[in-house]
PDB file of C-alpha atoms in Angstrom:
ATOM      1  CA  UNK A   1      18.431  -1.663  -0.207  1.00 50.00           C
ATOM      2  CA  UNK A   2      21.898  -1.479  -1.500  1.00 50.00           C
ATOM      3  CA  UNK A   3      21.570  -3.371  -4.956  1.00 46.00           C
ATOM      4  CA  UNK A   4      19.163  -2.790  -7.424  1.00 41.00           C
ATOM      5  CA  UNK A   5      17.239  -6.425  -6.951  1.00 43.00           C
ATOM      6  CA  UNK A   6      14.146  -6.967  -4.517  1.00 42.00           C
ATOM      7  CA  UNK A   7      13.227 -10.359  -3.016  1.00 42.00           C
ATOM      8  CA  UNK A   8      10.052 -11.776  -2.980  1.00 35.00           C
ATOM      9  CA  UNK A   9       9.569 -12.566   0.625  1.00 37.00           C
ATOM     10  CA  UNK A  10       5.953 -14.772   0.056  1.00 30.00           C
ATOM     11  CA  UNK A  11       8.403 -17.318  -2.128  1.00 30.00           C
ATOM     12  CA  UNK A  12      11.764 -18.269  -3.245  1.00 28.00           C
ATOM     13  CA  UNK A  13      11.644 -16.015  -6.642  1.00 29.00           C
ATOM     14  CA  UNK A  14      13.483 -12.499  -6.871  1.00 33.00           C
ATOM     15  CA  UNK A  15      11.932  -8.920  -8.636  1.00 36.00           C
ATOM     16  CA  UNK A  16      15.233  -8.248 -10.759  1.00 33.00           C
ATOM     17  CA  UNK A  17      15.187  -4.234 -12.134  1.00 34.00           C
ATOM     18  CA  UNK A  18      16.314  -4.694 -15.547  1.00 30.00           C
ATOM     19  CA  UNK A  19      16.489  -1.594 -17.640  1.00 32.00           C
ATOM     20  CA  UNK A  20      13.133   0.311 -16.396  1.00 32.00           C
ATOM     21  CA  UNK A  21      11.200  -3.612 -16.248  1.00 31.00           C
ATOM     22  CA  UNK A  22      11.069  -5.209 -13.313  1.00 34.00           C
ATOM     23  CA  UNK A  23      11.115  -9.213 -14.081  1.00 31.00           C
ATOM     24  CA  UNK A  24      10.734 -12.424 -11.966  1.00 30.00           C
ATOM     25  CA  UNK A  25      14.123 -14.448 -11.377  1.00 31.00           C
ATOM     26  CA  UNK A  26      13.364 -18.187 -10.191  1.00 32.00           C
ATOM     27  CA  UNK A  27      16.691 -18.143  -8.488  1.00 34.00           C
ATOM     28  CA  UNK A  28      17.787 -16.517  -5.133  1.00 35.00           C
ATOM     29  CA  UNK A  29      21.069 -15.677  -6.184  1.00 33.00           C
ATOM     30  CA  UNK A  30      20.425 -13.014  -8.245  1.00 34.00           C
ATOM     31  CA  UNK A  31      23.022 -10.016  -9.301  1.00 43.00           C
ATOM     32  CA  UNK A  32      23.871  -7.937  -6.476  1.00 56.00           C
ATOM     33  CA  UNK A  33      24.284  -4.100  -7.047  1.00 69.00           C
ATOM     34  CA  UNK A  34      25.685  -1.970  -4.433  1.00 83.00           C
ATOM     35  CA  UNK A  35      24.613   1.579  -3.838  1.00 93.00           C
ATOM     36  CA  UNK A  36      27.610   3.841  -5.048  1.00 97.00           C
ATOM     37  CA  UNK A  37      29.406   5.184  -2.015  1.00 97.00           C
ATOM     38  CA  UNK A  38      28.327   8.567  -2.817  1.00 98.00           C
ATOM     39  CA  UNK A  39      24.731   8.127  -2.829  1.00 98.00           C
ATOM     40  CA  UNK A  40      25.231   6.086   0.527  1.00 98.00           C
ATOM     41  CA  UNK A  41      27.147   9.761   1.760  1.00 98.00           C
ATOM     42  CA  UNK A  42      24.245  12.092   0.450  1.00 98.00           C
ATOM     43  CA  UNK A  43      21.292  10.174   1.578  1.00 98.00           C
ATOM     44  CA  UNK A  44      23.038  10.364   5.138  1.00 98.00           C
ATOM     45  CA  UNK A  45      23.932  13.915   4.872  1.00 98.00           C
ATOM     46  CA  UNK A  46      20.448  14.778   3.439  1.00 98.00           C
ATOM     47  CA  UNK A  47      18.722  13.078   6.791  1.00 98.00           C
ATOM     48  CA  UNK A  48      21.222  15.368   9.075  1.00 97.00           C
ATOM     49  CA  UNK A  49      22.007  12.557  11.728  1.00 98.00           C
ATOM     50  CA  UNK A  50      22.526  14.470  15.177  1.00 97.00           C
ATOM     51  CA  UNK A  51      23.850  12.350  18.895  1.00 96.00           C
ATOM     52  CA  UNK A  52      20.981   9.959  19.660  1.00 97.00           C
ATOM     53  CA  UNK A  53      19.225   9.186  16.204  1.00 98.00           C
ATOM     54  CA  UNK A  54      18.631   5.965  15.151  1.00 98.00           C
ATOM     55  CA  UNK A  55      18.119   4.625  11.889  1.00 98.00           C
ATOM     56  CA  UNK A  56      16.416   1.820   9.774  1.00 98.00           C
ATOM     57  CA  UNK A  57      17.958   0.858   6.285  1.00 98.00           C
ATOM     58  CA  UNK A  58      15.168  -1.392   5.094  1.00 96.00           C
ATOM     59  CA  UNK A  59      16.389  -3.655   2.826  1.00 93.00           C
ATOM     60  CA  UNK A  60      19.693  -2.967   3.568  1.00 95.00           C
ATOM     61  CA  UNK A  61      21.828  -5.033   1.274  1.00 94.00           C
ATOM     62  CA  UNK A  62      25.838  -5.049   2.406  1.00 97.00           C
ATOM     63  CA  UNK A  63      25.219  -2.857   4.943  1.00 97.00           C
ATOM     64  CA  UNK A  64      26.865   0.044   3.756  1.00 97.00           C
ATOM     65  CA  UNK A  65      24.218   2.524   4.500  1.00 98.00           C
ATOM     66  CA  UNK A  66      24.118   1.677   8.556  1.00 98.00           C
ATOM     67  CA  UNK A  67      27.642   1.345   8.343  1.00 98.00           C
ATOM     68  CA  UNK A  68      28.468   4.391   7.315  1.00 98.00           C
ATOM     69  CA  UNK A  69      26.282   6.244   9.259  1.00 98.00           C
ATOM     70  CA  UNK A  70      27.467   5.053  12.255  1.00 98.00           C
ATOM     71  CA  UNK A  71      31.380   5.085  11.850  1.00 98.00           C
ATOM     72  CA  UNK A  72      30.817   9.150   9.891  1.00 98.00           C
ATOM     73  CA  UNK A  73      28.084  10.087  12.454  1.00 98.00           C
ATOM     74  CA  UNK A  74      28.385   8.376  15.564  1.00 98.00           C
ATOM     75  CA  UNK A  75      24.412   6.992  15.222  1.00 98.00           C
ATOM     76  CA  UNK A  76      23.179   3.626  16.250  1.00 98.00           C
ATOM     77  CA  UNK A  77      21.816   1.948  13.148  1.00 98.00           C
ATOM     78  CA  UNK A  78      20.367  -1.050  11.801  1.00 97.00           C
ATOM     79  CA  UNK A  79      19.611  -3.266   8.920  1.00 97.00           C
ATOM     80  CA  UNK A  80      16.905  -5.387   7.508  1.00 96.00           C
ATOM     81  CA  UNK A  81      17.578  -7.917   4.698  1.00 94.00           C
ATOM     82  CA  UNK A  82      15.760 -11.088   3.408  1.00 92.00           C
ATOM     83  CA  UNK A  83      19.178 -12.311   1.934  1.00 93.00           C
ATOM     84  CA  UNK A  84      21.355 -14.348   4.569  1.00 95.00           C
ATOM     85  CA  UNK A  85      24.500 -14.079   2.646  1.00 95.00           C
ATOM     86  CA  UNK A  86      23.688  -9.918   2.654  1.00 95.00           C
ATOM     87  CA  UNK A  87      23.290 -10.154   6.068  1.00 97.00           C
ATOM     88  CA  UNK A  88      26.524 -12.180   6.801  1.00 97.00           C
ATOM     89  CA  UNK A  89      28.360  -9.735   4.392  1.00 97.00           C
ATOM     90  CA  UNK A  90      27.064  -6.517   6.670  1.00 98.00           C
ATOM     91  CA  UNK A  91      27.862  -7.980   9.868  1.00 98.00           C
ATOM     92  CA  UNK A  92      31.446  -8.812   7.958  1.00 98.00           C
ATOM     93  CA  UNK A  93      31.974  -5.270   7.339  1.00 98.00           C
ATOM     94  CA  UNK A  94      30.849  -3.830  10.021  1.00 98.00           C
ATOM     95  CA  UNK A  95      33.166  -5.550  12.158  1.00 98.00           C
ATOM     96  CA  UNK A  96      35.822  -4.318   9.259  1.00 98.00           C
ATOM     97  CA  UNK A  97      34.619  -0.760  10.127  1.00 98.00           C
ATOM     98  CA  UNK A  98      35.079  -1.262  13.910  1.00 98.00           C
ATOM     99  CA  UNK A  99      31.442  -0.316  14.498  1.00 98.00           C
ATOM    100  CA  UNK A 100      30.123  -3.696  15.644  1.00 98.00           C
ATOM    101  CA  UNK A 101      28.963  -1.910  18.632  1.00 98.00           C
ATOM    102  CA  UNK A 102      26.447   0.493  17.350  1.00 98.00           C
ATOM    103  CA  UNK A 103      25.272  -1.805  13.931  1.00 98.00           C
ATOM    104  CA  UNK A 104      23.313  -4.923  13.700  1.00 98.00           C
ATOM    105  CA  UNK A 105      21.414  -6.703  11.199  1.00 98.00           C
ATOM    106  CA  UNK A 106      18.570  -8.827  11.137  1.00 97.00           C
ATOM    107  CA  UNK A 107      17.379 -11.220   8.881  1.00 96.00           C
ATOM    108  CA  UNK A 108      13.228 -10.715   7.587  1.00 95.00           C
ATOM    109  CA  UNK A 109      10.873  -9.166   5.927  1.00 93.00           C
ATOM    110  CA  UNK A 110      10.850  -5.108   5.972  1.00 91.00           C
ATOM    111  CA  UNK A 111       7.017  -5.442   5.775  1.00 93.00           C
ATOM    112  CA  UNK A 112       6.844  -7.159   9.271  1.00 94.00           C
ATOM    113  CA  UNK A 113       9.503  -5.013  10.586  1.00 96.00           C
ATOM    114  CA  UNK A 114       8.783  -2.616  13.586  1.00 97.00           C
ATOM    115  CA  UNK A 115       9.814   1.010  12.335  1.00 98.00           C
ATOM    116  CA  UNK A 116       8.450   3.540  15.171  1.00 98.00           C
ATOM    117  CA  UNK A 117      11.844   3.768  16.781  1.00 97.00           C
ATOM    118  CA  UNK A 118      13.651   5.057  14.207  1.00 98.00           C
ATOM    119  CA  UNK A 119      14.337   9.187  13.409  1.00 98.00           C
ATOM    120  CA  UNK A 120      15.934   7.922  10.118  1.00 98.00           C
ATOM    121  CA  UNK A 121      14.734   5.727   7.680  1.00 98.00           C
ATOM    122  CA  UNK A 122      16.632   4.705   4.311  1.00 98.00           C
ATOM    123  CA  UNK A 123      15.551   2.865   1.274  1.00 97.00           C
ATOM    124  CA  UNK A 124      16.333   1.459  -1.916  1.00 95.00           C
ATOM    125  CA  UNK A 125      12.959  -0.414  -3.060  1.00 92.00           C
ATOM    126  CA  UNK A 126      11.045  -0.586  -6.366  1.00 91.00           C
ATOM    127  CA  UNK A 127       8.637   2.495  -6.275  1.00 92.00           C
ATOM    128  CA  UNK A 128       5.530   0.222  -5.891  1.00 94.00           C
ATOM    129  CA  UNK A 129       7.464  -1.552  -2.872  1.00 94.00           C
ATOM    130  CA  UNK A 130       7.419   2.346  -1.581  1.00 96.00           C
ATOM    131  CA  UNK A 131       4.212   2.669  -2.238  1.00 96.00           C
ATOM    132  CA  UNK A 132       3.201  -0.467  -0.341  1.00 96.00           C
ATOM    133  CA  UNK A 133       5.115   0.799   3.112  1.00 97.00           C
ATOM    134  CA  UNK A 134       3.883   4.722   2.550  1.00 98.00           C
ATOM    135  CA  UNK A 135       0.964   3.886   4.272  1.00 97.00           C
ATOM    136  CA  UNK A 136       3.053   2.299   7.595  1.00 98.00           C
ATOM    137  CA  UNK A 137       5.750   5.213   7.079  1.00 98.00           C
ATOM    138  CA  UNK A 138       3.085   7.823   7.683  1.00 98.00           C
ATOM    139  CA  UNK A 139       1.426   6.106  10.315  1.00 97.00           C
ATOM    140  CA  UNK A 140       3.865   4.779  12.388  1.00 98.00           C
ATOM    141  CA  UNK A 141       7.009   6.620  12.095  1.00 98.00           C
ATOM    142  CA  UNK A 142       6.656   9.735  14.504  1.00 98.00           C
ATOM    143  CA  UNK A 143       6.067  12.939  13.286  1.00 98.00           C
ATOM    144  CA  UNK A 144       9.905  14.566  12.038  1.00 98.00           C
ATOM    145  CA  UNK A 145      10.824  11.409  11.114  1.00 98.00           C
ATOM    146  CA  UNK A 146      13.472  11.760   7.742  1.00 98.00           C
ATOM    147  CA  UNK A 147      13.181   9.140   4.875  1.00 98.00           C
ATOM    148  CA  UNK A 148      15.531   9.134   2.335  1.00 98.00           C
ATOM    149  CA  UNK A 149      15.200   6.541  -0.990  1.00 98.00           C
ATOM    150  CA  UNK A 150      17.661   5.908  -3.840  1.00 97.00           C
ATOM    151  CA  UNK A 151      16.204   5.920  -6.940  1.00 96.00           C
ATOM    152  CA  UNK A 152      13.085   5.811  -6.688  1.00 96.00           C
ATOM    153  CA  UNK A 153      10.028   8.267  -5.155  1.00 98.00           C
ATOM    154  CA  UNK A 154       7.111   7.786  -2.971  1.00 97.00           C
ATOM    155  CA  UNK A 155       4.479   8.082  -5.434  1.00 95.00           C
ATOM    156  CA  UNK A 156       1.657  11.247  -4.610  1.00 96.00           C
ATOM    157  CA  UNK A 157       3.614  12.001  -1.572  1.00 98.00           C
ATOM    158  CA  UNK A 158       6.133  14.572  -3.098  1.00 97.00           C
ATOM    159  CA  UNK A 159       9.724  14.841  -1.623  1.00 98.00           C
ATOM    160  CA  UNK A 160      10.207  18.112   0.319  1.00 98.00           C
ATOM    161  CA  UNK A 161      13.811  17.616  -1.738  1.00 98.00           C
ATOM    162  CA  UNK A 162      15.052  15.660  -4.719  1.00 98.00           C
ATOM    163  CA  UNK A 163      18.285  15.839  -5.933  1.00 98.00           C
ATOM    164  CA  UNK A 164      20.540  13.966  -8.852  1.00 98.00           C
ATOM    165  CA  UNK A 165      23.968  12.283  -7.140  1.00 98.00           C
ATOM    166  CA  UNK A 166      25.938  11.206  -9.725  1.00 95.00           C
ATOM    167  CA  UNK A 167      23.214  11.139 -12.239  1.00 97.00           C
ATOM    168  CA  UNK A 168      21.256   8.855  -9.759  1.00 97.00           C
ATOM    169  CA  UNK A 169      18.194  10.201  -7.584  1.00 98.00           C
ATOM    170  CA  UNK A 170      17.542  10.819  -4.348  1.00 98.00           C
ATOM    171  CA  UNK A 171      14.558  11.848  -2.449  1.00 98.00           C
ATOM    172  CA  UNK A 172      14.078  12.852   0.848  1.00 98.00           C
ATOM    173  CA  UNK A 173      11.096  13.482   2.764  1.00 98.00           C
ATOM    174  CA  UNK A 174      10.260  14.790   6.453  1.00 98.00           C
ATOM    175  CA  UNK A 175       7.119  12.408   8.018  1.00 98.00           C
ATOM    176  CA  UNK A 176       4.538  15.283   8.771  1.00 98.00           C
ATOM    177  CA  UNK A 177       2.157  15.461  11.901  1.00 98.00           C
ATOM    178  CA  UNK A 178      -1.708  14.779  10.966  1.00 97.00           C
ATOM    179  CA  UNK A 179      -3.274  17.937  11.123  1.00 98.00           C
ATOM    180  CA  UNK A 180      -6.563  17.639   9.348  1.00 98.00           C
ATOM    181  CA  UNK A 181     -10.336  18.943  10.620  1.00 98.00           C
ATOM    182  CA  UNK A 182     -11.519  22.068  12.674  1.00 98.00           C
ATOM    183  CA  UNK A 183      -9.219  23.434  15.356  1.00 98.00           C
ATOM    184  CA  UNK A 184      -9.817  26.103  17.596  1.00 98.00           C
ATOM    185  CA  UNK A 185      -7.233  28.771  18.606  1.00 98.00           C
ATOM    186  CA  UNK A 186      -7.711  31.027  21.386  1.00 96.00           C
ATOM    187  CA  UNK A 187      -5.510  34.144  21.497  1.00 93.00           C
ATOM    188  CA  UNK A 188      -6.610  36.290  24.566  1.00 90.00           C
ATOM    189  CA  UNK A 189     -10.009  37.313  23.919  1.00 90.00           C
ATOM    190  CA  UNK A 190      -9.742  36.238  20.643  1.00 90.00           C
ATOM    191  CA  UNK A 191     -11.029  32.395  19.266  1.00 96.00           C
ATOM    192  CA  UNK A 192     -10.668  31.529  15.782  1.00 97.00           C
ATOM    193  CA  UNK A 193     -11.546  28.552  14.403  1.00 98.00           C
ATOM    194  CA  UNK A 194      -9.337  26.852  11.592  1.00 98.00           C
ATOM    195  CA  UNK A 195     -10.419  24.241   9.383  1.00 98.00           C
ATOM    196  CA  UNK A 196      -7.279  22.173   7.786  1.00 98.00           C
ATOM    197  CA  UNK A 197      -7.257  20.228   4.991  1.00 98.00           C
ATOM    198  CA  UNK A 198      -3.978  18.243   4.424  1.00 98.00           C
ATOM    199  CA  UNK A 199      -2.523  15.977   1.635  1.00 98.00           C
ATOM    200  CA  UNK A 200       0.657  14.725   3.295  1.00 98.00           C
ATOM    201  CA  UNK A 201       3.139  17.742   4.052  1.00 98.00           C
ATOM    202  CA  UNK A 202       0.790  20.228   1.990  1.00 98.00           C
ATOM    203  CA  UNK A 203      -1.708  21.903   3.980  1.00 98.00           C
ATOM    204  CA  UNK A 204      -4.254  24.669   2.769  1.00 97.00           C
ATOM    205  CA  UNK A 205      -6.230  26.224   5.878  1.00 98.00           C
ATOM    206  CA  UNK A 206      -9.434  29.116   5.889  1.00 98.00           C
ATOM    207  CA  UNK A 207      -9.869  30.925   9.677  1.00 98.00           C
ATOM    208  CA  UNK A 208     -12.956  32.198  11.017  1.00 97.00           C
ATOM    209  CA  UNK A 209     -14.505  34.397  14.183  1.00 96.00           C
ATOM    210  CA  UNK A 210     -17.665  34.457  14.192  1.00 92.00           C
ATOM    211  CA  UNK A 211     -18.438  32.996  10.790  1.00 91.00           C
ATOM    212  CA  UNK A 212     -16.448  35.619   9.262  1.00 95.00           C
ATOM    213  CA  UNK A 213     -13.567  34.884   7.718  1.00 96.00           C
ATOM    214  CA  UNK A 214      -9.701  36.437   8.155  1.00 96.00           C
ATOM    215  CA  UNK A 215      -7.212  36.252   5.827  1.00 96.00           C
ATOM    216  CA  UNK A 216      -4.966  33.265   6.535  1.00 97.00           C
ATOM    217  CA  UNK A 217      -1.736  32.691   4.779  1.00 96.00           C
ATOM    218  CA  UNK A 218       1.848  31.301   4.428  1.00 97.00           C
ATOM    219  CA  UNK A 219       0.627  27.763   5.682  1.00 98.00           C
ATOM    220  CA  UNK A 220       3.786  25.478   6.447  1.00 98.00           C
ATOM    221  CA  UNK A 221       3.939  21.906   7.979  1.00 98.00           C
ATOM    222  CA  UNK A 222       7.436  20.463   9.084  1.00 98.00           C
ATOM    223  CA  UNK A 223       7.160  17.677  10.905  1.00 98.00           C
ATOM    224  CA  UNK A 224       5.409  18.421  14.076  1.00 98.00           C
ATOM    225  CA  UNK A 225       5.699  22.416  13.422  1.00 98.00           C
ATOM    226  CA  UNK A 226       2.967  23.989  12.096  1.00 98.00           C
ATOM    227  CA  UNK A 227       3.279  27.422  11.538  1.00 97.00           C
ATOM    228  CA  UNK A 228       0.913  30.536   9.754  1.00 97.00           C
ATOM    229  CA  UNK A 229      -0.175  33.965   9.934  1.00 96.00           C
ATOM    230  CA  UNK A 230      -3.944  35.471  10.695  1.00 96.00           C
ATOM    231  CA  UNK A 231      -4.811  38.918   9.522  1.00 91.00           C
ATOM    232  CA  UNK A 232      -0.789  39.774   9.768  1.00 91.00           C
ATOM    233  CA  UNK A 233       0.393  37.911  12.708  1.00 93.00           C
ATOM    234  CA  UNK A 234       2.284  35.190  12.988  1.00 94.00           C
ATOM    235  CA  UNK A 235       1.582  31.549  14.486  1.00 96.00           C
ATOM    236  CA  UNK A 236       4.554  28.842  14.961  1.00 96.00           C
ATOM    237  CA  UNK A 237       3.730  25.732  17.389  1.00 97.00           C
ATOM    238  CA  UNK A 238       4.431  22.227  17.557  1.00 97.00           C
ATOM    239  CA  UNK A 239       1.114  19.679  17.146  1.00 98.00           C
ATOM    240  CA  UNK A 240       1.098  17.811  20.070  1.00 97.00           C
ATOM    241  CA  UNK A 241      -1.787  15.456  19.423  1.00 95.00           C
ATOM    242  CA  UNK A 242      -4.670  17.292  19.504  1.00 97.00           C
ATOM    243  CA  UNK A 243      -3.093  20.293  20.678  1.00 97.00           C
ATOM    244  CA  UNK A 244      -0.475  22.996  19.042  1.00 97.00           C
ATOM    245  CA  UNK A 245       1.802  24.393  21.186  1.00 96.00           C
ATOM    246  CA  UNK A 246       3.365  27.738  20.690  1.00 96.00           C
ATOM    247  CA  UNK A 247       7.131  27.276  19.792  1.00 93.00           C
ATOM    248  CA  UNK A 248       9.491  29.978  21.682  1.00 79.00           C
ATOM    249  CA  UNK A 249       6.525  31.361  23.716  1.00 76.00           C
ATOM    250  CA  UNK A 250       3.102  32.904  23.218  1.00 82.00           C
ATOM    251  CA  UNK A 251      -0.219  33.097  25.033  1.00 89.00           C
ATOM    252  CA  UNK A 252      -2.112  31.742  22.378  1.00 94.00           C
ATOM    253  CA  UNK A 253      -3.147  27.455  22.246  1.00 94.00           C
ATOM    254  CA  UNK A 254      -4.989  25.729  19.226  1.00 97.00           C
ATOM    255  CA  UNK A 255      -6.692  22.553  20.216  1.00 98.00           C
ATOM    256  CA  UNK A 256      -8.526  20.164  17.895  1.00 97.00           C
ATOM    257  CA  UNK A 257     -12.331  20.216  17.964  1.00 95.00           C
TER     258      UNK A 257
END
């Protein structure tokens, strides 16, 4: 969102952020705060848009956030706002921009909003409105997926970076595969078994043969990658439902069991 106000969508009152209080506004035409240009530039650059990425600004205010990523990076983009006159003022400057073609904005509420397309997803919502769509972020975005807020975090799931713009924050997080419960990995001869336990990108893993246990270490989840060594050697794949799938090669497989 690209002021610092959130609309109640169930009604016709407004969540105003005044100081650190949000507070109920009976009115819908609140004060409208834009996101400072800067911000707008390092949430985009922070997300790395690359040829084919498209993006989701939920909440998405004058539009500035699409905008911008489509007319500096090339990306197809849109916007969701409750706010007609936001949504006239986007479409108003995106035409301004010359990137009517690859921007468009719709009108409703980001909670009803279909997400799974997008490989970038931007915010600017009261942390307990991030909160409230963690839950659909995790789920339905695809693993790899980048999300990027202004201002405020995600709760228990911890950015994988947070940095001050301008004395404003910005977090940024990369939507991890679900890796959790026993998998089996067969190298050659070899089968280990791996249990997983995960809390969001964090993942701490023991490895068996046998019942006996091998040292297992340097656990790292990036999106879809999964990668870790066993007694010394090194493991890299991609989760692929219930499978992992060496990355650059290998004869070994994991599969979920």
């Amino acid at each position: 969102m690209q002021h610092a106000l959130i609309r109640c969508f169930a009604g016709a009152a407004a969540l105003v952020f005044v100081g650190a209080t949000p507070i109920i506004a009976q009115t819908p035409d609140v004060h409208y705060v834009p996101t400072p240009q800067d911000v707008v530039d390092r949430m985009l650059e922070l997300t790395g848009p690359k040829p084919g990425d498209y993006l989701i600004d939920l909440g998405s205010g004058d539009g500035r956030i699409p905008v911008t990523a489509a007319k500096r990076f090339g990306i197809h983009a849109h916007g969701v706002d409750i706010d007609p006159v936001r949504i006239t003022e986007a479409e108003n400057n995106a035409q301004r921009a010359g990137v009517q073609d690859k921007v468009k904005f719709i009108r409703a509420n980001l909670f009803e909003t279909e997400i799974g397309k997008a490989d970038i997803v931007t915010l600017y919502l009261l942390e307990t409105l991030n909160a409230k769509l963690r839950p659909r972020l995790l789920s339905e975005l695809r693993p790899g997926t980048r999300v990027v807020s202004h201002t405020f975090s995600m709760g228990d799931w911890t950015a994988d970076k947070h940095e001050k713009v301008g004395g404003r924050d910005v977090y940024f997080w990369i939507v991890p595969a679900r890796v959790e419960g026993a998998w089996r990995l067969q190298n050659g001869e070899r089968a280990v078994e791996l249990q997983l336990k995960q809390t969001y990108q964090n993942v701490a893993a023991t490895a068996t043969v046998d019942g006996q246990p091998l040292p297992i270490e340097a656990v790292s989840l990036r999106g879809a990658e999964l990668s870790f060594r066993i007694a010394g050697q090194e493991y890299r794949g991609k989760v692929e439902g219930n499978a992992l799938v060496p990355s650059g090669g290998g004869d070994w497989r994991a599969e979920r069991i």
